[in-house]
mmCIF file of N, CA and C and ligand atoms in Angstrom:
data_model
loop_
_atom_site.group_PDB
_atom_site.id
_atom_site.type_symbol
_atom_site.label_atom_id
_atom_site.label_comp_id
_atom_site.label_asym_id
_atom_site.label_seq_id
_atom_site.Cartn_x
_atom_site.Cartn_y
_atom_site.Cartn_z
ATOM 1 N N UNK R 1 -1.496 -1.054 -54.377
ATOM 2 C CA UNK R 1 -0.131 -2.402 -54.931
ATOM 3 C C UNK R 1 1.267 -1.067 -53.917
ATOM 4 N N UNK R 2 1.739 -2.225 -53.428
ATOM 5 C CA UNK R 2 3.581 -1.216 -52.418
ATOM 6 C C UNK R 2 4.332 -1.984 -53.659
ATOM 7 N N UNK R 3 5.299 -1.325 -53.594
ATOM 8 C CA UNK R 3 6.553 -2.135 -54.810
ATOM 9 C C UNK R 3 6.689 -3.803 -53.760
ATOM 10 N N UNK R 4 6.835 -4.169 -52.567
ATOM 11 C CA UNK R 4 7.062 -6.275 -52.400
ATOM 12 C C UNK R 4 5.884 -6.145 -52.844
ATOM 13 N N UNK R 5 4.768 -5.556 -52.706
ATOM 14 C CA UNK R 5 3.546 -6.394 -53.496
ATOM 15 C C UNK R 5 3.794 -7.071 -55.086
ATOM 16 N N UNK R 6 4.641 -6.520 -55.862
ATOM 17 C CA UNK R 6 4.664 -6.442 -57.105
ATOM 18 C C UNK R 6 3.974 -8.518 -57.402
ATOM 19 N N UNK R 7 3.298 -8.898 -58.529
ATOM 20 C CA UNK R 7 3.592 -10.015 -59.062
ATOM 21 C C UNK R 7 4.485 -10.664 -59.905
ATOM 22 N N UNK R 8 4.489 -12.154 -60.009
ATOM 23 C CA UNK R 8 5.746 -12.793 -60.899
ATOM 24 C C UNK R 8 4.813 -13.911 -61.125
ATOM 25 N N UNK R 9 5.099 -14.267 -62.430
ATOM 26 C CA UNK R 9 4.499 -15.289 -62.896
ATOM 27 C C UNK R 9 5.520 -16.194 -63.066
ATOM 28 N N UNK R 10 4.680 -17.549 -62.980
ATOM 29 C CA UNK R 10 5.757 -18.553 -63.693
ATOM 30 C C UNK R 10 4.524 -19.819 -64.149
ATOM 31 N N UNK R 11 5.347 -20.538 -64.718
ATOM 32 C CA UNK R 11 4.233 -22.258 -64.984
ATOM 33 C C UNK R 11 5.254 -23.007 -65.036
ATOM 34 N N UNK R 12 4.507 -24.300 -65.654
ATOM 35 C CA UNK R 12 5.351 -25.464 -66.070
ATOM 36 C C UNK R 12 5.731 -25.304 -66.996
ATOM 37 N N UNK R 13 6.828 -26.945 -67.487
ATOM 38 C CA UNK R 13 7.399 -26.527 -68.288
ATOM 39 C C UNK R 13 6.461 -26.353 -69.713
ATOM 40 N N UNK R 14 5.116 -26.961 -70.013
ATOM 41 C CA UNK R 14 4.911 -27.217 -71.719
ATOM 42 C C UNK R 14 4.292 -25.713 -71.668
ATOM 43 N N UNK R 15 3.755 -24.636 -70.347
ATOM 44 C CA UNK R 15 2.984 -23.734 -70.536
ATOM 45 C C UNK R 15 1.570 -23.827 -70.280
ATOM 46 N N UNK R 16 0.930 -25.057 -70.091
ATOM 47 C CA UNK R 16 -0.661 -25.432 -69.817
ATOM 48 C C UNK R 16 -0.807 -24.355 -68.754
ATOM 49 N N UNK R 17 -0.344 -24.890 -67.657
ATOM 50 C CA UNK R 17 -0.705 -24.345 -66.354
ATOM 51 C C UNK R 17 0.541 -22.702 -66.302
ATOM 52 N N UNK R 18 -0.486 -21.661 -65.981
ATOM 53 C CA UNK R 18 0.142 -21.032 -65.817
ATOM 54 C C UNK R 18 -0.372 -19.786 -64.344
ATOM 55 N N UNK R 19 0.697 -19.510 -63.622
ATOM 56 C CA UNK R 19 0.224 -18.551 -62.530
ATOM 57 C C UNK R 19 0.665 -17.904 -61.948
ATOM 58 N N UNK R 20 -0.182 -16.631 -60.755
ATOM 59 C CA UNK R 20 0.807 -15.432 -61.021
ATOM 60 C C UNK R 20 0.788 -15.791 -59.228
ATOM 61 N N UNK R 21 2.170 -15.148 -58.973
ATOM 62 C CA UNK R 21 2.681 -14.923 -57.408
ATOM 63 C C UNK R 21 2.541 -13.517 -56.629
ATOM 64 N N UNK R 22 1.982 -13.146 -55.830
ATOM 65 C CA UNK R 22 1.979 -12.105 -55.214
ATOM 66 C C UNK R 22 3.361 -11.836 -54.172
ATOM 67 N N UNK R 23 3.828 -11.138 -54.025
ATOM 68 C CA UNK R 23 5.187 -10.876 -53.112
ATOM 69 C C UNK R 23 4.321 -9.866 -52.128
ATOM 70 N N UNK R 24 4.602 -9.984 -50.754
ATOM 71 C CA UNK R 24 5.895 -11.024 -50.627
ATOM 72 C C UNK R 24 5.997 -11.908 -50.334
ATOM 73 N N UNK R 25 7.450 -12.906 -50.401
ATOM 74 C CA UNK R 25 7.264 -14.441 -49.650
ATOM 75 C C UNK R 25 8.087 -14.652 -48.351
ATOM 76 N N UNK R 26 7.391 -15.800 -48.139
ATOM 77 C CA UNK R 26 7.727 -15.658 -46.438
ATOM 78 C C UNK R 26 8.972 -16.195 -45.672
ATOM 79 N N UNK R 27 9.640 -17.336 -47.039
ATOM 80 C CA UNK R 27 10.928 -17.559 -47.145
ATOM 81 C C UNK R 27 10.666 -18.843 -48.010
ATOM 82 N N UNK R 28 12.707 -19.246 -48.806
ATOM 83 C CA UNK R 28 12.975 -19.630 -49.908
ATOM 84 C C UNK R 28 14.600 -20.519 -49.002
ATOM 85 N N UNK R 29 14.136 -21.973 -49.266
ATOM 86 C CA UNK R 29 15.457 -22.601 -48.874
ATOM 87 C C UNK R 29 15.722 -23.321 -50.207
ATOM 88 N N UNK R 30 16.833 -24.269 -49.740
ATOM 89 C CA UNK R 30 16.945 -25.663 -50.848
ATOM 90 C C UNK R 30 16.799 -26.874 -49.829
ATOM 91 N N UNK R 31 15.664 -27.800 -50.121
ATOM 92 C CA UNK R 31 15.345 -29.201 -49.421
ATOM 93 C C UNK R 31 16.297 -30.303 -50.349
ATOM 94 N N UNK R 32 16.701 -30.854 -49.641
ATOM 95 C CA UNK R 32 17.368 -32.284 -49.780
ATOM 96 C C UNK R 32 16.996 -32.868 -49.687
ATOM 97 N N UNK R 33 15.414 -33.462 -49.050
ATOM 98 C CA UNK R 33 14.436 -34.523 -48.301
ATOM 99 C C UNK R 33 14.009 -35.364 -49.695
ATOM 100 N N UNK R 34 14.430 -36.888 -49.048
ATOM 101 C CA UNK R 34 14.103 -37.525 -50.612
ATOM 102 C C UNK R 34 13.133 -37.877 -51.287
ATOM 103 N N UNK R 35 12.203 -37.197 -50.318
ATOM 104 C CA UNK R 35 11.131 -37.583 -51.812
ATOM 105 C C UNK R 35 10.779 -36.173 -52.856
ATOM 106 N N UNK R 36 11.757 -34.759 -52.081
ATOM 107 C CA UNK R 36 11.524 -34.227 -53.041
ATOM 108 C C UNK R 36 12.660 -34.024 -54.109
ATOM 109 N N UNK R 37 13.808 -34.727 -53.927
ATOM 110 C CA UNK R 37 14.577 -35.197 -55.205
ATOM 111 C C UNK R 37 13.831 -35.641 -55.973
ATOM 112 N N UNK R 38 13.161 -36.919 -55.110
ATOM 113 C CA UNK R 38 12.316 -38.358 -56.390
ATOM 114 C C UNK R 38 11.409 -37.579 -57.110
ATOM 115 N N UNK R 39 10.696 -36.519 -56.326
ATOM 116 C CA UNK R 39 10.022 -36.155 -57.232
ATOM 117 C C UNK R 39 10.250 -35.595 -57.890
ATOM 118 N N UNK R 40 11.545 -34.659 -58.152
ATOM 119 C CA UNK R 40 11.630 -33.750 -59.168
ATOM 120 C C UNK R 40 12.957 -33.735 -59.972
ATOM 121 N N UNK R 41 13.315 -34.972 -59.513
ATOM 122 C CA UNK R 41 14.556 -35.709 -60.132
ATOM 123 C C UNK R 41 15.608 -35.086 -60.097
ATOM 124 N N UNK R 42 15.908 -34.533 -58.948
ATOM 125 C CA UNK R 42 17.205 -32.727 -58.798
ATOM 126 C C UNK R 42 17.556 -33.726 -57.062
ATOM 127 N N UNK R 43 18.837 -32.848 -57.449
ATOM 128 C CA UNK R 43 19.951 -33.205 -56.088
ATOM 129 C C UNK R 43 19.281 -32.316 -54.728
ATOM 130 N N UNK R 44 18.528 -31.833 -54.862
ATOM 131 C CA UNK R 44 17.982 -30.907 -54.135
ATOM 132 C C UNK R 44 16.745 -30.055 -55.070
ATOM 133 N N UNK R 45 15.744 -29.221 -54.018
ATOM 134 C CA UNK R 45 14.727 -28.808 -54.756
ATOM 135 C C UNK R 45 14.962 -27.096 -53.773
ATOM 136 N N UNK R 46 15.193 -25.991 -54.674
ATOM 137 C CA UNK R 46 14.723 -24.591 -54.230
ATOM 138 C C UNK R 46 12.939 -24.116 -54.003
ATOM 139 N N UNK R 47 12.807 -24.083 -52.508
ATOM 140 C CA UNK R 47 11.794 -23.637 -52.760
ATOM 141 C C UNK R 47 11.159 -22.368 -51.970
ATOM 142 N N UNK R 48 9.859 -22.025 -52.444
ATOM 143 C CA UNK R 48 9.759 -20.582 -51.582
ATOM 144 C C UNK R 48 8.302 -20.690 -51.063
ATOM 145 N N UNK R 49 7.867 -20.577 -50.257
ATOM 146 C CA UNK R 49 6.854 -20.006 -49.383
ATOM 147 C C UNK R 49 5.928 -18.696 -49.833
ATOM 148 N N UNK R 50 4.476 -18.851 -49.980
ATOM 149 C CA UNK R 50 3.713 -17.741 -49.769
ATOM 150 C C UNK R 50 1.947 -18.471 -49.501
ATOM 151 N N UNK R 51 1.724 -16.902 -48.114
ATOM 152 C CA UNK R 51 0.041 -17.144 -48.090
ATOM 153 C C UNK R 51 -0.598 -17.935 -49.158
ATOM 154 N N UNK R 52 -1.284 -19.110 -49.147
ATOM 155 C CA UNK R 52 -2.291 -19.422 -50.546
ATOM 156 C C UNK R 52 -2.759 -18.569 -51.079
ATOM 157 N N UNK R 53 -3.492 -17.155 -50.243
ATOM 158 C CA UNK R 53 -3.805 -16.489 -50.967
ATOM 159 C C UNK R 53 -3.628 -15.261 -52.036
ATOM 160 N N UNK R 54 -1.847 -15.615 -51.807
ATOM 161 C CA UNK R 54 -1.194 -14.692 -53.282
ATOM 162 C C UNK R 54 -0.881 -15.250 -54.231
ATOM 163 N N UNK R 55 -1.741 -16.539 -54.258
ATOM 164 C CA UNK R 55 -1.029 -17.658 -55.631
ATOM 165 C C UNK R 55 -2.578 -17.467 -56.793
ATOM 166 N N UNK R 56 -2.340 -17.287 -57.356
ATOM 167 C CA UNK R 56 -3.849 -17.521 -58.276
ATOM 168 C C UNK R 56 -3.124 -17.930 -59.710
ATOM 169 N N UNK R 57 -4.136 -19.405 -59.913
ATOM 170 C CA UNK R 57 -3.481 -20.528 -61.203
ATOM 171 C C UNK R 57 -4.276 -19.725 -62.493
ATOM 172 N N UNK R 58 -3.656 -18.466 -63.488
ATOM 173 C CA UNK R 58 -4.409 -18.461 -64.579
ATOM 174 C C UNK R 58 -4.918 -19.183 -65.071
ATOM 175 N N UNK R 59 -4.358 -20.236 -65.417
ATOM 176 C CA UNK R 59 -4.763 -20.685 -66.983
ATOM 177 C C UNK R 59 -4.465 -22.599 -66.482
ATOM 178 N N UNK R 60 -4.964 -23.188 -66.678
ATOM 179 C CA UNK R 60 -4.603 -25.131 -66.857
ATOM 180 C C UNK R 60 -4.911 -25.599 -65.406
ATOM 181 N N UNK R 61 -5.693 -24.946 -65.228
ATOM 182 C CA UNK R 61 -6.152 -25.178 -63.528
ATOM 183 C C UNK R 61 -6.850 -27.585 -63.897
ATOM 184 N N UNK R 62 -7.545 -27.052 -64.870
ATOM 185 C CA UNK R 62 -7.669 -28.402 -65.093
ATOM 186 C C UNK R 62 -6.557 -29.528 -65.629
ATOM 187 N N UNK R 63 -5.687 -28.934 -65.781
ATOM 188 C CA UNK R 63 -4.080 -29.933 -66.178
ATOM 189 C C UNK R 63 -3.675 -29.844 -64.711
ATOM 190 N N UNK R 64 -3.946 -29.470 -63.858
ATOM 191 C CA UNK R 64 -2.960 -29.778 -62.207
ATOM 192 C C UNK R 64 -3.661 -30.910 -61.387
ATOM 193 N N UNK R 65 -3.229 -32.014 -61.438
ATOM 194 C CA UNK R 65 -3.121 -33.237 -60.232
ATOM 195 C C UNK R 65 -2.535 -33.267 -59.708
ATOM 196 N N UNK R 66 -3.040 -33.984 -58.395
ATOM 197 C CA UNK R 66 -2.450 -33.570 -56.734
ATOM 198 C C UNK R 66 -2.084 -34.860 -56.688
ATOM 199 N N UNK R 67 -1.135 -35.263 -55.825
ATOM 200 C CA UNK R 67 -0.780 -36.556 -55.842
ATOM 201 C C UNK R 67 -0.361 -36.172 -53.620
ATOM 202 N N UNK R 68 -0.740 -36.971 -53.359
ATOM 203 C CA UNK R 68 -0.872 -37.234 -51.807
ATOM 204 C C UNK R 68 0.003 -37.727 -51.388
ATOM 205 N N UNK R 69 1.228 -37.509 -51.096
ATOM 206 C CA UNK R 69 2.797 -37.779 -51.114
ATOM 207 C C UNK R 69 2.774 -38.436 -49.771
ATOM 208 N N UNK R 70 1.735 -38.129 -49.032
ATOM 209 C CA UNK R 70 2.090 -38.305 -47.368
ATOM 210 C C UNK R 70 0.826 -38.460 -46.362
ATOM 211 N N UNK R 71 0.604 -38.518 -45.524
ATOM 212 C CA UNK R 71 -0.505 -38.421 -44.679
ATOM 213 C C UNK R 71 -0.865 -36.918 -44.348
ATOM 214 N N UNK R 72 0.209 -35.946 -44.423
ATOM 215 C CA UNK R 72 -0.262 -34.709 -44.314
ATOM 216 C C UNK R 72 0.564 -34.281 -45.706
ATOM 217 N N UNK R 73 0.751 -34.096 -46.471
ATOM 218 C CA UNK R 73 1.281 -33.155 -47.401
ATOM 219 C C UNK R 73 0.468 -33.705 -48.645
ATOM 220 N N UNK R 74 0.836 -32.827 -50.008
ATOM 221 C CA UNK R 74 -0.040 -33.039 -51.491
ATOM 222 C C UNK R 74 1.347 -32.105 -52.565
ATOM 223 N N UNK R 75 1.390 -32.742 -53.467
ATOM 224 C CA UNK R 75 2.133 -32.503 -54.420
ATOM 225 C C UNK R 75 1.464 -32.629 -56.137
ATOM 226 N N UNK R 76 1.592 -31.265 -56.074
ATOM 227 C CA UNK R 76 0.385 -31.099 -57.544
ATOM 228 C C UNK R 76 1.250 -30.727 -58.595
ATOM 229 N N UNK R 77 1.226 -31.632 -60.225
ATOM 230 C CA UNK R 77 2.062 -31.560 -61.193
ATOM 231 C C UNK R 77 1.369 -31.286 -62.072
ATOM 232 N N UNK R 78 1.954 -30.646 -63.342
ATOM 233 C CA UNK R 78 1.178 -30.961 -64.650
ATOM 234 C C UNK R 78 0.616 -31.738 -65.624
ATOM 235 N N UNK R 79 -0.552 -32.517 -65.810
ATOM 236 C CA UNK R 79 -0.751 -33.754 -66.452
ATOM 237 C C UNK R 79 -0.416 -34.072 -67.691
ATOM 238 N N UNK R 80 0.132 -32.787 -68.381
ATOM 239 C CA UNK R 80 0.894 -32.649 -70.056
ATOM 240 C C UNK R 80 2.209 -33.199 -69.527
ATOM 241 N N UNK R 81 2.791 -32.729 -68.776
ATOM 242 C CA UNK R 81 4.288 -32.621 -68.974
ATOM 243 C C UNK R 81 4.908 -32.979 -67.969
ATOM 244 N N UNK R 82 4.190 -32.777 -66.567
ATOM 245 C CA UNK R 82 4.900 -33.430 -65.473
ATOM 246 C C UNK R 82 5.920 -32.788 -64.799
ATOM 247 N N UNK R 83 5.377 -31.634 -65.104
ATOM 248 C CA UNK R 83 6.414 -30.586 -64.094
ATOM 249 C C UNK R 83 6.020 -30.597 -62.714
ATOM 250 N N UNK R 84 6.340 -30.824 -61.515
ATOM 251 C CA UNK R 84 5.593 -30.416 -60.442
ATOM 252 C C UNK R 84 5.923 -28.989 -60.255
ATOM 253 N N UNK R 85 5.107 -28.941 -59.181
ATOM 254 C CA UNK R 85 4.138 -27.527 -59.121
ATOM 255 C C UNK R 85 4.244 -27.324 -57.487
ATOM 256 N N UNK R 86 3.019 -27.253 -57.176
ATOM 257 C CA UNK R 86 2.628 -26.824 -55.457
ATOM 258 C C UNK R 86 3.140 -27.941 -54.438
ATOM 259 N N UNK R 87 3.238 -27.506 -53.308
ATOM 260 C CA UNK R 87 3.217 -28.356 -52.356
ATOM 261 C C UNK R 87 2.696 -27.862 -51.434
ATOM 262 N N UNK R 88 1.848 -28.608 -50.334
ATOM 263 C CA UNK R 88 1.196 -28.403 -49.309
ATOM 264 C C UNK R 88 0.826 -29.166 -48.678
ATOM 265 N N UNK R 89 0.611 -28.303 -47.232
ATOM 266 C CA UNK R 89 0.964 -29.504 -46.224
ATOM 267 C C UNK R 89 -0.186 -28.826 -44.986
ATOM 268 N N UNK R 90 -1.165 -30.107 -44.116
ATOM 269 C CA UNK R 90 -1.711 -29.862 -43.501
ATOM 270 C C UNK R 90 -1.306 -29.224 -42.272
ATOM 271 N N UNK R 91 -0.258 -29.080 -42.163
ATOM 272 C CA UNK R 91 0.273 -28.839 -40.917
ATOM 273 C C UNK R 91 0.786 -27.120 -40.888
ATOM 274 N N UNK R 92 0.709 -26.938 -42.362
ATOM 275 C CA UNK R 92 0.583 -25.262 -42.558
ATOM 276 C C UNK R 92 -0.608 -25.127 -43.440
ATOM 277 N N UNK R 93 -1.348 -25.144 -42.932
ATOM 278 C CA UNK R 93 -2.810 -25.380 -44.193
ATOM 279 C C UNK R 93 -2.449 -23.837 -45.055
ATOM 280 N N UNK R 94 -2.362 -22.800 -44.302
ATOM 281 C CA UNK R 94 -2.273 -21.331 -45.077
ATOM 282 C C UNK R 94 -1.157 -21.366 -46.003
ATOM 283 N N UNK R 95 -0.502 -22.187 -46.340
ATOM 284 C CA UNK R 95 0.936 -21.561 -47.259
ATOM 285 C C UNK R 95 1.156 -22.676 -47.683
ATOM 286 N N UNK R 96 1.770 -22.191 -49.184
ATOM 287 C CA UNK R 96 1.757 -22.934 -50.246
ATOM 288 C C UNK R 96 3.588 -23.045 -50.763
ATOM 289 N N UNK R 97 4.194 -24.032 -51.115
ATOM 290 C CA UNK R 97 5.475 -23.985 -51.135
ATOM 291 C C UNK R 97 5.759 -24.431 -52.773
ATOM 292 N N UNK R 98 6.350 -23.567 -53.325
ATOM 293 C CA UNK R 98 6.318 -23.217 -55.145
ATOM 294 C C UNK R 98 8.063 -23.309 -55.287
ATOM 295 N N UNK R 99 7.902 -24.004 -56.606
ATOM 296 C CA UNK R 99 9.911 -23.981 -56.678
ATOM 297 C C UNK R 99 9.565 -23.022 -57.368
ATOM 298 N N UNK R 100 11.486 -22.235 -57.519
ATOM 299 C CA UNK R 100 11.414 -21.155 -57.731
ATOM 300 C C UNK R 100 11.887 -21.499 -59.161
ATOM 301 N N UNK R 101 12.574 -22.271 -59.447
ATOM 302 C CA UNK R 101 12.228 -22.860 -60.751
ATOM 303 C C UNK R 101 11.476 -22.609 -62.245
ATOM 304 N N UNK R 102 10.557 -22.286 -61.336
ATOM 305 C CA UNK R 102 9.479 -22.474 -62.396
ATOM 306 C C UNK R 102 8.368 -20.933 -62.409
ATOM 307 N N UNK R 103 9.549 -20.073 -61.623
ATOM 308 C CA UNK R 103 9.419 -18.551 -61.717
ATOM 309 C C UNK R 103 9.624 -18.148 -63.238
ATOM 310 N N UNK R 104 8.848 -17.135 -63.700
ATOM 311 C CA UNK R 104 9.661 -16.313 -64.935
ATOM 312 C C UNK R 104 10.785 -15.474 -64.482
ATOM 313 N N UNK R 105 10.840 -14.887 -63.132
ATOM 314 C CA UNK R 105 11.269 -13.472 -62.961
ATOM 315 C C UNK R 105 11.920 -14.064 -61.452
ATOM 316 N N UNK R 106 12.652 -13.172 -60.976
ATOM 317 C CA UNK R 106 13.594 -13.543 -59.260
ATOM 318 C C UNK R 106 12.324 -13.050 -58.662
ATOM 319 N N UNK R 107 12.143 -13.702 -57.272
ATOM 320 C CA UNK R 107 10.915 -13.363 -56.173
ATOM 321 C C UNK R 107 11.838 -12.092 -55.483
ATOM 322 N N UNK R 108 11.524 -11.959 -54.278
ATOM 323 C CA UNK R 108 12.319 -11.089 -52.753
ATOM 324 C C UNK R 108 12.873 -11.251 -52.593
ATOM 325 N N UNK R 109 14.054 -12.182 -52.754
ATOM 326 C CA UNK R 109 14.806 -13.150 -51.662
ATOM 327 C C UNK R 109 15.991 -14.362 -52.671
ATOM 328 N N UNK R 110 16.338 -14.436 -51.976
ATOM 329 C CA UNK R 110 17.673 -15.798 -52.331
ATOM 330 C C UNK R 110 17.149 -16.844 -51.302
ATOM 331 N N UNK R 111 17.774 -18.097 -52.173
ATOM 332 C CA UNK R 111 17.702 -19.097 -50.741
ATOM 333 C C UNK R 111 18.149 -18.423 -50.199
ATOM 334 N N UNK R 112 17.545 -19.241 -48.190
ATOM 335 C CA UNK R 112 18.278 -18.131 -46.999
ATOM 336 C C UNK R 112 18.737 -19.309 -46.219
ATOM 337 N N UNK R 113 18.935 -21.175 -46.817
ATOM 338 C CA UNK R 113 19.746 -22.230 -46.180
ATOM 339 C C UNK R 113 19.321 -23.647 -46.613
ATOM 340 N N UNK R 114 19.643 -24.343 -46.044
ATOM 341 C CA UNK R 114 19.207 -26.062 -47.040
ATOM 342 C C UNK R 114 18.850 -26.586 -45.634
ATOM 343 N N UNK R 115 17.918 -27.479 -46.123
ATOM 344 C CA UNK R 115 16.697 -27.902 -45.318
ATOM 345 C C UNK R 115 17.193 -29.720 -45.554
ATOM 346 N N UNK R 116 16.965 -30.484 -44.433
ATOM 347 C CA UNK R 116 16.724 -31.750 -44.482
ATOM 348 C C UNK R 116 18.743 -32.318 -44.746
ATOM 349 N N UNK R 117 19.227 -31.130 -44.541
ATOM 350 C CA UNK R 117 20.642 -31.524 -44.708
ATOM 351 C C UNK R 117 21.250 -32.637 -44.713
ATOM 352 N N UNK R 118 20.645 -33.776 -43.460
ATOM 353 C CA UNK R 118 21.156 -34.808 -43.589
ATOM 354 C C UNK R 118 20.922 -35.991 -44.277
ATOM 355 N N UNK R 119 20.174 -35.719 -44.758
ATOM 356 C CA UNK R 119 18.952 -36.718 -45.939
ATOM 357 C C UNK R 119 19.791 -36.480 -47.405
ATOM 358 N N UNK R 120 20.535 -35.318 -47.490
ATOM 359 C CA UNK R 120 21.375 -34.960 -48.744
ATOM 360 C C UNK R 120 22.101 -36.730 -49.505
ATOM 361 N N UNK R 121 21.632 -36.094 -50.799
ATOM 362 C CA UNK R 121 22.476 -37.170 -51.556
ATOM 363 C C UNK R 121 23.794 -37.066 -51.463
ATOM 364 N N UNK R 122 24.235 -38.838 -51.500
ATOM 365 C CA UNK R 122 25.505 -38.574 -51.007
ATOM 366 C C UNK R 122 26.621 -37.674 -52.433
ATOM 367 N N UNK R 123 26.244 -38.004 -53.589
ATOM 368 C CA UNK R 123 26.914 -37.273 -54.047
ATOM 369 C C UNK R 123 26.679 -35.247 -54.656
ATOM 370 N N UNK R 124 25.803 -35.239 -53.576
ATOM 371 C CA UNK R 124 25.461 -33.786 -53.592
ATOM 372 C C UNK R 124 26.819 -32.747 -53.186
ATOM 373 N N UNK R 125 27.515 -31.854 -53.949
ATOM 374 C CA UNK R 125 28.385 -31.109 -52.947
ATOM 375 C C UNK R 125 27.959 -29.861 -53.165
ATOM 376 N N UNK R 126 28.149 -29.491 -52.013
ATOM 377 C CA UNK R 126 27.467 -27.941 -51.519
ATOM 378 C C UNK R 126 28.591 -26.879 -51.362
ATOM 379 N N UNK R 127 29.062 -25.786 -52.048
ATOM 380 C CA UNK R 127 29.962 -24.861 -51.896
ATOM 381 C C UNK R 127 29.570 -23.989 -51.477
ATOM 382 N N UNK R 128 27.777 -23.403 -50.766
ATOM 383 C CA UNK R 128 28.288 -21.919 -50.349
ATOM 384 C C UNK R 128 28.266 -22.575 -48.308
ATOM 385 N N UNK R 129 27.792 -20.994 -47.786
ATOM 386 C CA UNK R 129 27.709 -20.732 -46.538
ATOM 387 C C UNK R 129 26.789 -20.847 -45.872
ATOM 388 N N UNK R 130 25.715 -20.716 -46.601
ATOM 389 C CA UNK R 130 24.109 -20.927 -46.247
ATOM 390 C C UNK R 130 24.331 -21.455 -45.013
ATOM 391 N N UNK R 131 23.332 -21.850 -43.848
ATOM 392 C CA UNK R 131 23.022 -22.535 -42.343
ATOM 393 C C UNK R 131 22.575 -24.000 -43.470
ATOM 394 N N UNK R 132 23.067 -24.601 -42.757
ATOM 395 C CA UNK R 132 22.476 -26.005 -42.780
ATOM 396 C C UNK R 132 21.680 -26.859 -41.471
ATOM 397 N N UNK R 133 20.387 -27.270 -42.399
ATOM 398 C CA UNK R 133 19.227 -27.739 -41.211
ATOM 399 C C UNK R 133 19.102 -28.932 -41.424
ATOM 400 N N UNK R 134 18.976 -30.013 -40.200
ATOM 401 C CA UNK R 134 18.359 -31.443 -40.292
ATOM 402 C C UNK R 134 17.998 -31.721 -39.371
ATOM 403 N N UNK R 135 18.341 -33.170 -39.024
ATOM 404 C CA UNK R 135 18.053 -33.677 -37.491
ATOM 405 C C UNK R 135 16.985 -34.516 -38.175
ATOM 406 N N UNK R 136 16.302 -34.556 -36.945
ATOM 407 C CA UNK R 136 14.860 -35.522 -37.671
ATOM 408 C C UNK R 136 13.777 -34.772 -37.853
ATOM 409 N N UNK R 137 13.521 -33.231 -37.332
ATOM 410 C CA UNK R 137 12.555 -32.681 -38.262
ATOM 411 C C UNK R 137 13.004 -32.032 -39.924
ATOM 412 N N UNK R 138 14.543 -32.028 -40.091
ATOM 413 C CA UNK R 138 15.186 -31.754 -41.155
ATOM 414 C C UNK R 138 15.453 -29.808 -40.528
ATOM 415 N N UNK R 139 14.796 -29.458 -39.871
ATOM 416 C CA UNK R 139 14.520 -27.521 -39.383
ATOM 417 C C UNK R 139 15.106 -27.764 -39.108
ATOM 418 N N UNK R 140 16.232 -28.689 -37.807
ATOM 419 C CA UNK R 140 17.260 -28.166 -36.787
ATOM 420 C C UNK R 140 18.773 -27.540 -37.265
ATOM 421 N N UNK R 141 19.424 -26.603 -36.612
ATOM 422 C CA UNK R 141 20.681 -26.301 -36.608
ATOM 423 C C UNK R 141 21.514 -27.405 -36.735
ATOM 424 N N UNK R 142 22.562 -27.632 -37.637
ATOM 425 C CA UNK R 142 23.330 -28.652 -37.562
ATOM 426 C C UNK R 142 24.685 -28.164 -37.904
ATOM 427 N N UNK R 143 24.984 -27.277 -38.251
ATOM 428 C CA UNK R 143 25.871 -26.285 -37.809
ATOM 429 C C UNK R 143 26.537 -25.225 -36.915
HETATM 430 ZN ZN1 ZN J 201 2.648 -28.992 -68.014
HETATM 431 ZN ZN1 ZN J 202 11.727 -31.528 -49.322
#
């Protein structure tokens, strides 16, 4: 195991579900889309992504409930405490998105950009200098 392959543990609020991510990650960004905001009850959600092979659920797999949030994506959450965890899309079948806030420690990168910035809540004030992506795909440069 090289230094950039270190494991980082994470879990849900109640602790029923525990998992381990093996670095390196693929990217990290703040998503302002309406589904993320509503699902997490948050102004926006900071996600990072890894290949699915680098995620292992160590405990509580039986508590993990999957919700089909769109025709191509699903979100899973802890049935006991409601914590939102993994997001997957058939468009990127080998990748899983994980909320950075659910990790016990730091990963290998900081958030790199805002996604779906055009869809942000009107009351969200962003003061950083990160690139802001939006447009119909949510991923296009806007600044
Ligand atoms: Zn839980
Ligand atoms: Zn989103």
